[in-house]
């Protein structure tokens, strides 16, 4: 097998032009999803009956179906639905089909990521433990104060590895955005490949770009973790046995 | 000062408190003894509303309320008059020793920060931790953590401090330092209710000992009465098991 | 807006069901081959050999970063050419082969982590205790470690299985006719109409599949961890 290395190098740099779109998709989706997901997790933990049921159903539905199917479904539903709403219900002359299709990508990925993150947050909030909440209440804090000052800061730290995983998962699923004609890394490389039938080279390029992006994300999370875990430092003054025991409470 | 009348509490079908009454006057050190499962911890937790009691009354100075229908406001009023020391310390893992102590002052009691830090440092000095202000819980030994827990309790200047088996999670060699601090507090006239298995503490420090079994108060009296002339057979059995050299006079 | 025919969903479901076995076969094949490679990778990670551990780590790191759809294309377009270089012609081999190869590569990395964390979750004392009563290392593994590891690994395994099933739906992009592929064919045959109904039918089918997998693993876990619970309650 011979690879067209010249093509491969050229396309690699062309594909780099898609990185901003890929990163934008990942970051904005995360920023929009995180707060929603947090309140969903809270709704489940605080045992709001109806809300809890609805959230559970939503999460199970999203996590039970393939992303690609969600993309195909929403991409065939949303434009016509929007068009109907704008033209027939609101009576506007705005052409929905001129909208940037990245909008639909955002909708799909936000729907997905809220479900994933809400589970991440829920388990993180649960690991903080009941004792911390009780103590906050006994010293006279309100529940809201306890959440903001005690529970959430600890939950975020314990959630970091899983948030990192969710981010990588999201980054990888943005590679499907080409199905919605979004010009991301994958779409650009695919178009280049079609000229001279250099598919393998193009896909290997995409792989390299994803490995770089994925490494960058992991690096960023490592740094955040190091910064946020100040309180997890082990005892410097005492022996290892002590550290081992205290770890249980972290 | 504090009176509990006829408190009932069940977890599902398991009745843990079957009509317990308890009266505490200012300056009292009440030690509650009893086998595990006798309901002593539940009683203590119910006084601070960490468990919701099913029936009974609580009278705290001029506050008079029923457990079954108590308002959030009353709970918060009573919690501001009390402090709780937990078996497993329950320090906030994401806060330093000093922050653990000042948190309740600044957030729940709205003290200015400088004032809170001043009080907090004084409280930590009192429990012998003037060298450990900026240590995180994970950097402290169990005994030191529990002393921070006690400092957190005294800092809010409560009318009464509730101790829930404060030494039972500690290694034997660390128990002394915590009991020493508690003894000191008792000498200063702090009102305390202590659930513990430390018989010597009960003998030396308490002015009243309550023996509970099966969700009821079996017997109560001065340490002298309880340890040398217990009236009830169940009390004798318990003391004989706990104190091998127990030898009562009839 | 085009009208929507809920009744067509049922009609599609009936036409999709005969292709369910392709999806299931793909999953089983991948679990078999990917699982086997996963065990090797996990073994490489927990053993002392430095180079094998490094290689296993690199493998896991890289596969973790590559989107499934890209991996699928690379294997589908690249593998035949690569093998042709060694004089092996697989151009006429069925698409299922490429799908199972792709997902085995990815699944193996997941499994390696599942196996490793399960192995490490079991207390070292268990091994020492077994040695102290004279068990051989194979007996220790088979009779003491494996049963305990299985319980620990089960939830993660179920999770990986569900993910595999969902990612497997991408196989239609290289033309495999599983339920997803058949769905696309139906939409094509109807010239794009009834697309929504078809996608909904597929959604329901996947949701049910996930539900069945999760529930059965839940039951299995409960059954296997019986001893554990009785112990902790005592």
XYZ file of C-alpha atoms in Angstrom:
734
model
C 0.000 0.000 0.000
C 1.322 3.396 -0.896
C 0.194 6.576 0.716
C 0.205 9.802 -1.226
C 2.272 11.669 1.353
C 2.218 14.980 -0.492
C -1.561 14.940 -0.551
C -1.616 13.844 3.045
C 0.508 16.726 4.267
C -1.425 19.281 2.229
C -4.766 17.983 3.395
C -3.591 17.887 6.979
C -3.047 21.625 6.887
C -6.301 22.172 5.035
C -8.131 20.141 7.647
C -6.629 22.305 10.374
C -8.863 25.072 9.033
C -11.809 23.072 10.331
C -10.518 23.048 13.909
C -12.212 26.327 14.913
C -15.581 24.919 13.844
C -14.984 21.627 15.661
C -13.834 23.395 18.816
C -16.638 25.950 18.623
C -19.169 23.133 18.383
C -17.629 21.383 21.375
C -17.170 24.411 23.601
C -20.474 26.184 23.014
C -22.335 22.908 23.415
C -20.577 22.341 26.742
C -21.257 25.852 27.989
C -24.948 25.664 27.111
C -25.428 22.110 28.386
C -23.613 22.325 31.715
C -26.027 24.625 33.585
C -29.099 22.813 32.234
C -27.575 19.463 33.133
C -26.765 20.699 36.609
C -30.350 21.647 37.362
C -31.524 18.346 35.929
C -29.189 16.519 38.305
C -30.432 18.629 41.186
C -34.039 17.901 40.249
C -33.357 14.198 40.452
C -31.446 14.367 43.723
C -33.869 16.618 45.537
C -36.601 14.103 44.697
C -38.923 16.370 42.806
C -41.331 13.625 41.830
C -42.707 14.644 38.436
C -39.638 16.544 37.316
C -37.463 13.611 38.370
C -39.521 11.174 36.306
C -39.429 13.426 33.256
C -35.693 13.918 33.552
C -35.090 10.177 33.979
C -37.168 9.471 30.880
C -35.324 12.074 28.861
C -31.911 10.848 29.929
C -32.788 7.226 29.266
C -34.162 8.122 25.830
C -31.140 10.145 24.752
C -28.655 7.655 26.146
C -30.567 4.745 24.681
C -30.422 5.891 21.064
C -27.470 6.422 18.696
C -26.278 9.976 18.086
C -26.307 9.378 14.357
C -29.989 8.512 14.540
C -30.724 11.639 16.538
C -28.898 13.648 13.884
C -30.781 12.052 11.001
C -34.088 12.422 12.785
C -33.736 16.018 13.897
C -32.100 17.097 10.654
C -35.066 15.830 8.698
C -37.599 17.152 11.193
C -36.317 20.533 12.373
C -36.023 22.523 9.127
C -39.532 21.637 7.962
C -40.925 22.125 11.451
C -39.249 25.525 11.785
C -40.416 26.503 8.329
C -43.979 25.565 9.259
C -43.790 27.554 12.506
C -42.306 30.638 10.880
C -44.434 30.710 7.730
C -47.777 29.280 8.767
C -47.992 30.018 12.475
C -46.139 33.294 12.804
C -46.789 34.415 9.241
C -43.282 35.718 8.674
C -41.532 35.704 5.322
C -38.205 34.645 6.793
C -36.549 31.795 4.897
C -35.589 29.120 7.400
C -33.588 27.181 4.854
C -31.044 30.001 4.768
C -30.153 29.405 8.418
C -26.655 28.132 9.067
C -27.023 24.383 9.507
C -24.609 24.523 12.435
C -27.676 25.586 14.410
C -29.114 22.090 14.040
C -25.799 20.618 15.053
C -25.891 22.680 18.239
C -29.401 21.476 18.996
C -28.499 17.808 18.567
C -25.300 18.015 20.572
C -26.841 20.084 23.363
C -29.720 17.598 23.707
C -27.157 14.836 23.945
C -24.650 16.492 26.215
C -27.234 17.663 28.769
C -28.281 14.038 29.215
C -24.707 12.806 29.590
C -23.615 15.618 31.912
C -26.686 15.389 34.106
C -25.671 11.840 34.996
C -22.098 12.971 35.597
C -23.241 15.772 37.898
C -25.721 13.565 39.697
C -23.133 10.978 40.651
C -20.668 13.725 41.584
C -23.193 15.399 43.875
C -23.930 12.036 45.464
C -20.247 11.291 46.138
C -19.880 14.480 48.159
C -22.011 12.738 50.710
C -24.834 13.512 53.012
C -22.559 14.408 55.930
C -21.352 17.601 54.313
C -24.891 18.828 53.742
C -25.932 17.937 57.302
C -22.986 19.748 58.786
C -23.686 22.849 56.742
C -27.267 22.789 58.012
C -26.205 22.371 61.662
C -24.036 25.463 61.503
C -27.040 27.381 60.272
C -26.555 27.548 56.500
C -29.533 27.388 54.205
C -29.674 24.609 51.635
C -28.783 27.007 48.849
C -25.775 28.329 50.766
C -24.665 24.763 51.475
C -24.870 23.877 47.791
C -22.999 26.932 46.598
C -20.255 27.024 49.216
C -19.751 23.397 50.220
C -21.341 20.824 47.938
C -20.777 22.184 44.428
C -17.081 23.062 44.820
C -16.401 19.488 45.921
C -18.711 17.949 43.333
C -16.984 19.798 40.499
C -13.623 18.393 41.518
C -14.856 14.832 41.734
C -16.706 15.258 38.423
C -13.678 16.543 36.504
C -12.471 13.188 35.124
C -15.980 12.357 33.932
C -16.498 15.826 32.477
C -13.245 15.251 30.599
C -14.581 11.953 29.261
C -17.860 13.586 28.274
C -15.958 16.342 26.481
C -13.887 13.839 24.528
C -17.061 11.923 23.673
C -18.654 15.148 22.479
C -15.573 16.114 20.458
C -15.663 12.758 18.732
C -19.355 12.930 17.970
C -18.913 16.342 16.348
C -17.192 14.363 13.579
C -20.742 13.470 12.534
C -21.635 17.114 11.991
C -20.658 16.719 8.345
C -23.997 14.950 7.938
C -25.605 18.315 8.600
C -23.303 20.036 6.088
C -21.236 21.664 8.823
C -17.734 22.466 7.550
C -15.717 20.887 10.337
C -12.425 18.974 10.153
C -14.078 15.830 8.811
C -16.118 17.598 6.148
C -13.123 19.518 4.792
C -10.905 16.443 4.564
C -13.653 14.409 2.936
C -14.164 16.994 0.227
C -10.420 17.081 -0.512
C -10.314 13.301 -0.642
C -13.099 13.133 -3.213
C -10.996 14.952 -5.865
C -8.372 12.268 -6.260
C -9.923 9.362 -4.406
C -7.321 9.719 -1.601
C -9.709 8.568 1.094
C -7.273 6.724 3.321
C -4.885 9.659 3.460
C -7.711 12.053 4.272
C -9.096 9.860 7.039
C -5.649 9.364 8.542
C -5.310 13.157 8.542
C -8.592 13.456 10.401
C -7.282 10.929 12.920
C -4.176 12.994 13.545
C -6.194 16.139 14.039
C -8.474 14.366 16.501
C -5.544 12.911 18.421
C -4.084 16.403 18.741
C -7.388 17.938 19.839
C -8.103 15.103 22.213
C -4.660 15.422 23.793
C -5.142 19.149 24.180
C -8.449 18.613 25.978
C -6.903 16.083 28.332
C -4.038 18.461 29.046
C -6.428 21.302 29.846
C -8.370 19.068 32.238
C -5.133 17.930 33.911
C -4.272 21.561 34.545
C -7.725 22.391 35.890
C -7.581 19.339 38.118
C -4.225 20.318 39.527
C -5.534 23.793 40.248
C -8.855 22.695 41.722
C -7.564 19.886 43.912
C -5.610 22.014 46.344
C -7.603 20.608 49.249
C -6.906 17.026 48.262
C -3.234 17.360 49.127
C -2.044 14.558 51.307
C -0.637 15.209 54.716
C 2.959 16.290 54.503
C 3.536 16.086 58.194
C 2.220 12.603 58.832
C 2.793 9.116 57.520
C 1.202 7.264 54.631
C -1.265 5.324 56.753
C -2.972 8.523 57.672
C -3.227 9.558 54.069
C -4.801 6.250 53.165
C -7.450 6.662 55.812
C -8.256 10.236 54.981
C -8.671 9.386 51.347
C -11.969 7.760 52.203
C -13.398 11.100 53.078
C -12.356 12.858 49.922
C -33.348 25.487 79.054
C -33.974 22.572 76.667
C -36.717 20.089 77.106
C -37.751 17.219 74.863
C -41.123 15.653 75.590
C -42.269 12.257 74.405
C -40.347 12.088 71.150
C -41.186 9.301 68.688
C -39.295 8.294 65.568
C -39.576 5.300 63.250
C -37.564 4.349 60.169
C -40.127 2.418 58.151
C -41.383 -0.283 60.498
C -38.449 0.085 62.827
C -39.397 2.176 65.855
C -36.195 3.763 67.080
C -37.526 6.241 69.624
C -40.574 5.263 71.639
C -41.448 8.255 73.717
C -38.220 9.674 75.072
C -38.173 12.747 77.281
C -35.114 14.691 78.297
C -34.541 17.875 80.254
C -31.312 19.863 80.148
C -30.544 22.859 82.357
C -27.939 25.504 81.692
C -24.458 24.231 82.529
C -25.496 20.579 82.438
C -23.236 17.939 80.969
C -25.578 15.117 80.083
C -24.018 11.859 78.916
C -26.258 9.401 77.107
C -25.185 5.780 77.352
C -26.667 2.675 75.816
C -26.026 -0.286 73.554
C -25.869 0.308 69.822
C -29.319 0.554 68.303
C -30.784 1.981 71.499
C -31.722 5.216 69.716
C -29.275 7.592 71.397
C -27.777 8.939 68.168
C -31.240 9.286 66.625
C -32.346 11.265 69.674
C -29.406 13.627 69.314
C -29.923 14.015 65.568
C -33.625 14.678 66.062
C -32.875 17.518 68.475
C -30.956 19.216 65.660
C -33.589 18.163 63.062
C -31.145 16.008 61.106
C -33.840 13.386 61.478
C -37.453 14.392 61.290
C -39.116 13.045 64.443
C -42.669 11.756 64.035
C -44.125 13.130 67.252
C -43.131 14.927 70.431
C -42.432 18.437 71.611
C -39.350 20.558 71.946
C -39.058 23.483 74.306
C -35.972 25.622 73.916
C -35.982 28.747 76.133
C -39.017 30.610 74.862
C -39.456 28.496 71.718
C -42.126 25.863 72.012
C -42.802 23.572 69.051
C -44.085 20.183 68.012
C -41.751 17.975 65.993
C -44.458 16.827 63.623
C -45.256 20.331 62.385
C -42.298 22.549 62.875
C -41.607 25.478 60.591
C -38.372 26.087 58.721
C -38.017 29.290 60.657
C -38.147 27.546 64.030
C -35.658 24.941 62.833
C -33.268 27.668 61.796
C -33.809 29.505 65.117
C -33.010 26.409 67.158
C -30.054 25.480 64.956
C -28.563 28.900 65.602
C -28.675 28.155 69.335
C -27.046 24.744 68.980
C -23.920 23.203 67.531
C -23.265 19.616 66.525
C -20.070 17.584 66.669
C -20.142 14.524 64.401
C -18.730 11.075 64.876
C -16.791 11.237 61.600
C -15.947 14.958 62.040
C -17.670 15.998 58.790
C -15.263 18.820 58.166
C -15.786 20.550 54.840
C -13.116 18.928 52.683
C -12.734 21.951 50.452
C -12.098 24.400 53.310
C -9.070 24.905 55.558
C -9.324 24.438 59.313
C -9.892 28.151 59.822
C -12.418 28.379 56.995
C -14.295 25.435 58.481
C -14.683 27.407 61.675
C -15.514 30.777 60.122
C -17.912 29.473 57.474
C -20.905 29.339 59.825
C -20.098 32.747 61.272
C -19.748 34.524 57.943
C -22.432 32.768 55.925
C -25.135 31.799 58.380
C -24.652 34.455 61.042
C -23.535 37.247 58.718
C -20.562 38.353 60.826
C -18.003 40.618 59.178
C -15.084 38.617 57.856
C -12.378 40.123 60.103
C -14.480 39.524 63.190
C -15.167 35.933 62.128
C -11.491 35.239 61.543
C -10.651 36.654 64.946
C -13.240 34.410 66.633
C -12.202 31.465 64.508
C -8.544 31.795 65.439
C -9.450 32.076 69.098
C -11.543 28.898 68.852
C -8.731 26.990 67.150
C -6.228 28.267 69.737
C -8.488 26.979 72.446
C -8.461 23.431 71.056
C -4.684 23.628 70.643
C -4.508 24.050 66.878
C -2.948 27.492 66.590
C -0.337 26.003 64.247
C -2.887 24.504 61.866
C -5.084 27.391 60.664
C -4.404 26.864 56.974
C -4.324 23.073 56.862
C -6.926 21.205 54.884
C -8.754 18.362 56.663
C -6.844 15.800 54.591
C -3.613 17.117 56.117
C -4.799 16.673 59.702
C -4.915 13.586 61.897
C -8.272 12.277 63.083
C -7.838 13.813 66.517
C -6.922 17.173 65.005
C -9.900 17.010 62.645
C -12.248 16.349 65.522
C -10.739 19.241 67.460
C -11.451 21.480 64.452
C -14.999 20.098 64.592
C -15.225 21.175 68.227
C -13.711 24.581 67.441
C -16.341 24.986 64.728
C -18.996 24.216 67.328
C -17.770 26.598 70.039
C -17.071 29.432 67.603
C -20.768 30.091 67.055
C -21.185 30.521 70.820
C -24.095 28.081 71.052
C -26.316 27.636 74.093
C -25.776 23.915 73.860
C -23.369 21.588 72.014
C -24.468 18.139 70.871
C -21.689 15.529 70.647
C -22.451 12.375 68.665
C -19.870 9.748 69.627
C -17.065 12.252 69.034
C -14.252 9.801 69.758
C -15.482 6.506 68.342
C -13.873 7.006 64.904
C -10.505 7.788 66.474
C -7.485 5.594 67.116
C -7.087 4.931 70.842
C -4.013 7.116 71.170
C -5.886 10.111 69.729
C -8.957 9.879 71.963
C -7.292 11.610 74.885
C -6.686 14.910 73.118
C -10.346 15.224 72.126
C -11.702 14.247 75.545
C -9.273 16.720 77.098
C -10.777 19.558 75.078
C -14.292 18.462 75.992
C -13.402 18.307 79.674
C -12.054 21.828 79.433
C -15.317 23.030 77.912
C -17.341 21.348 80.655
C -15.249 23.056 83.307
C -16.081 26.417 81.758
C -19.774 25.685 82.172
C -20.646 24.811 78.558
C -23.948 23.000 78.280
C -23.462 19.699 76.450
C -25.277 16.538 75.540
C -22.777 13.791 74.787
C -23.452 10.382 73.272
C -20.396 8.292 73.994
C -18.957 4.982 75.101
C -16.203 6.635 77.133
C -17.186 5.590 80.620
C -14.456 7.515 82.361
C -15.591 10.696 80.693
C -19.109 10.003 81.944
C -17.879 9.302 85.459
C -15.575 12.300 85.717
C -17.270 15.006 83.716
C -21.011 14.413 83.501
C -23.383 15.737 86.099
C -26.155 13.566 84.725
C -26.083 10.192 82.995
C -28.972 8.868 80.936
C -29.140 5.188 80.052
C -31.170 4.296 76.965
C -32.182 0.924 75.610
C -34.680 -0.140 72.976
C -35.752 3.406 72.171
C -36.602 4.340 75.756
C -34.852 5.969 78.674
C -34.330 3.129 81.141
C -32.770 5.076 83.948
C -31.102 8.375 84.685
C -29.224 9.926 87.553
C -25.920 11.331 88.732
C -22.795 9.446 87.629
C -22.410 8.299 91.193
C -25.926 6.827 91.303
C -25.627 5.285 87.860
C -22.228 3.685 88.234
C -22.399 2.539 91.824
C -26.085 1.952 92.498
C -27.939 1.363 89.227
C -31.555 0.434 89.912
C -32.435 -1.360 86.725
C -31.173 -4.792 85.808
C -30.650 -3.756 82.175
C -28.369 -0.926 83.232
C -26.335 -3.328 85.326
C -26.030 -5.797 82.472
C -24.836 -3.064 80.152
C -22.309 -1.670 82.603
C -20.993 -5.106 83.410
C -20.370 -5.749 79.739
C -18.705 -2.390 79.106
C -16.708 -2.190 82.334
C -15.139 -5.558 83.129
C -14.228 -4.365 86.603
C -17.702 -3.005 87.240
C -18.682 -3.822 90.759
C -21.809 -2.272 92.123
C -22.989 -1.946 95.680
C -26.497 -3.055 96.442
C -45.839 20.741 6.666
C -45.958 17.254 5.279
C -48.429 15.018 7.026
C -47.235 12.489 9.544
C -48.451 8.884 9.582
C -47.997 7.227 12.944
C -49.390 3.973 11.593
C -46.447 3.727 9.234
C -44.099 3.428 12.230
C -45.497 -0.018 12.998
C -45.253 -1.008 9.351
C -41.574 0.005 9.298
C -40.893 -1.818 12.558
C -42.166 -5.039 11.007
C -39.909 -4.563 8.011
C -36.905 -3.772 10.228
C -37.195 -6.743 12.567
C -35.797 -9.352 10.133
C -32.543 -7.370 10.093
C -32.193 -7.287 13.835
C -30.012 -10.389 13.741
C -27.368 -8.468 11.761
C -27.131 -5.873 14.501
C -27.040 -8.563 17.185
C -24.448 -10.632 15.288
C -22.275 -7.553 14.864
C -22.425 -6.905 18.612
C -21.689 -10.519 19.538
C -18.790 -10.769 17.085
C -17.295 -7.547 18.373
C -17.686 -8.551 22.009
C -15.932 -11.829 21.233
C -12.932 -10.474 19.308
C -12.747 -7.086 21.040
C -13.090 -8.770 24.416
C -10.234 -11.148 23.658
C -7.920 -8.312 22.621
C -9.139 -6.346 25.630
C -8.058 -9.132 27.979
C -4.595 -9.141 26.405
C -4.347 -5.356 26.732
C -5.509 -5.443 30.347
C -2.995 -8.181 31.121
C -0.271 -6.081 29.506
C -1.258 -3.173 31.693
C -1.260 -4.964 35.049
C 1.841 -7.067 34.424
C 5.355 -5.891 35.046
C 6.672 -5.790 31.458
C 7.442 -2.170 30.749
C 7.378 -2.249 26.965
C 4.154 -4.211 26.701
C 2.541 -1.838 29.151
C 3.719 1.160 27.141
C 2.377 -0.370 23.919
C -0.967 -1.129 25.554
C -1.188 2.418 26.877
C -0.425 3.902 23.465
C -3.034 1.694 21.836
C -5.665 2.709 24.371
C -4.734 6.377 24.207
C -4.954 6.572 20.427
C -8.140 4.579 19.958
C -9.776 6.680 22.652
C -9.205 9.786 20.539
C -10.514 8.526 17.202
C -14.188 8.924 16.284
C -15.815 5.605 15.367
C -16.987 6.807 11.988
C -13.449 7.770 10.995
C -12.052 4.465 12.237
C -14.722 2.667 10.235
C -13.716 4.450 7.019
C -10.018 3.838 7.617
C -10.550 0.139 8.123
C -12.979 -0.141 5.210
C -10.801 1.697 2.708
C -7.380 1.077 4.201
C -7.324 -2.517 5.380
C -7.821 -4.150 1.931
C -4.983 -2.093 0.452
C -2.748 -2.764 3.423
C -3.337 -6.506 3.181
C -2.928 -6.414 -0.594
C 0.605 -5.253 0.092
C 1.126 -8.628 1.797
C -0.519 -10.411 -1.098
C -3.839 -10.998 0.648
C -6.937 -9.972 -1.258
C -9.960 -9.231 0.916
C -11.822 -7.002 -1.510
C -14.613 -9.508 -1.898
C -15.006 -10.084 1.853
C -18.363 -9.101 3.319
C -18.944 -5.745 4.940
C -19.664 -7.371 8.275
C -15.986 -8.275 8.470
C -14.912 -4.626 8.308
C -17.562 -3.559 10.767
C -16.587 -6.191 13.328
C -12.890 -5.416 12.818
C -13.427 -1.691 13.355
C -15.544 -2.019 16.432
C -13.328 -4.748 17.877
C -10.378 -2.371 17.663
C -12.316 0.289 19.557
C -14.140 -2.045 21.925
C -10.885 -3.728 22.969
C -9.609 -0.455 24.402
C -12.801 0.011 26.405
C -12.682 -3.551 27.640
C -9.040 -3.230 28.662
C -9.977 -0.418 31.024
C -13.024 -2.298 32.325
C -11.002 -5.442 33.026
C -8.085 -3.581 34.524
C -10.155 -1.519 36.942
C -12.113 -4.611 37.966
C -8.902 -6.521 38.580
C -7.451 -3.708 40.618
C -10.652 -3.225 42.597
C -10.271 -6.611 44.208
C -8.375 -6.357 47.459
C -4.767 -7.555 47.432
C -5.522 -9.353 50.680
C -7.737 -11.800 48.773
C -4.754 -12.956 46.757
C -2.560 -13.272 49.825
C -5.247 -15.154 51.705
C -5.626 -17.602 48.817
C -1.870 -18.096 48.673
C -1.747 -18.632 52.413
C -4.114 -21.591 52.185
C -1.988 -23.088 49.408
C -3.938 -22.241 46.242
C -1.984 -22.000 43.003
C -2.080 -18.720 41.140
C -4.453 -20.173 38.535
C -6.773 -21.472 41.273
C -6.620 -18.110 42.970
C -7.514 -16.332 39.773
C -10.270 -18.710 38.772
C -11.915 -19.353 42.118
C -11.340 -16.132 44.047
C -10.447 -13.192 41.819
C -12.568 -13.863 38.742
C -15.939 -14.119 40.523
C -15.276 -10.922 42.423
C -13.959 -9.080 39.358
C -17.021 -10.067 37.364
C -19.340 -8.338 39.802
C -17.237 -5.182 39.719
C -16.900 -5.212 35.926
C -20.546 -5.895 35.126
C -21.963 -2.347 35.202
C -19.063 -0.998 33.143
C -19.374 -3.868 30.726
C -23.096 -3.208 30.266
C -22.291 0.420 29.630
C -19.676 -0.452 27.006
C -22.086 -2.888 25.380
C -24.801 -0.265 25.042
C -22.275 2.168 23.593
C -21.105 -0.452 21.137
C -24.659 -1.094 20.010
C -25.251 2.598 19.456
C -21.942 3.236 17.699
C -22.595 0.124 15.631
C -25.443 1.974 13.937
C -22.736 3.816 11.978
C -22.091 0.626 10.006
C -24.742 1.709 7.516
C -22.318 4.398 6.301
C -20.239 1.693 4.593
C -23.357 -0.099 3.406
C -23.999 -2.819 5.987
C -27.671 -3.726 6.005
C -28.492 -3.961 9.696
C -31.632 -2.346 11.120
C -30.169 1.096 10.484
C -29.104 0.199 6.941
C -32.511 -1.277 6.180
C -34.137 1.877 7.522
C -32.063 3.987 5.148
C -32.971 1.662 2.279
C -36.677 2.039 3.081
C -36.355 5.810 3.082
C -34.558 5.626 -0.257
C -37.240 3.386 -1.716
C -39.902 5.881 -0.626
C -37.886 8.709 -2.194
C -37.353 10.362 1.152
C -40.925 10.399 2.319
C -41.812 8.682 5.583
C -38.277 9.521 6.762
C -39.555 10.737 10.136
C -41.654 7.641 10.690
C -38.728 5.412 9.790
C -36.332 7.215 12.103
C -38.875 7.050 14.898
C -39.269 3.309 14.381
C -35.482 2.926 14.556
C -35.335 5.101 17.649
C -37.916 2.938 19.388
C -36.064 -0.213 18.384
C -32.719 1.038 19.730
C -34.320 2.301 22.888
C -35.906 -1.074 23.536
C -32.605 -2.848 22.818
C -30.745 -0.614 25.277
C -33.460 -1.081 27.844
C -33.313 -4.862 27.523
C -29.511 -4.922 27.820
C -29.485 -2.632 30.849
C -32.284 -4.441 32.643
C -30.840 -7.904 32.074
C -27.429 -6.816 33.305
C -29.085 -5.233 36.317
C -30.742 -8.552 37.144
C -27.514 -10.443 36.545
C -25.579 -8.110 38.801
C -28.117 -8.471 41.593
C -27.916 -12.229 41.253
C -24.113 -12.371 41.248
C -23.569 -9.940 44.097
C -25.852 -11.841 46.484
C -22.970 -13.196 48.522
C -21.465 -9.771 48.735
C -24.572 -8.192 50.200
C -25.174 -10.911 52.752
C -21.606 -10.423 53.898
C -21.784 -6.704 54.269
C -25.032 -6.932 56.204
C -23.666 -9.450 58.653
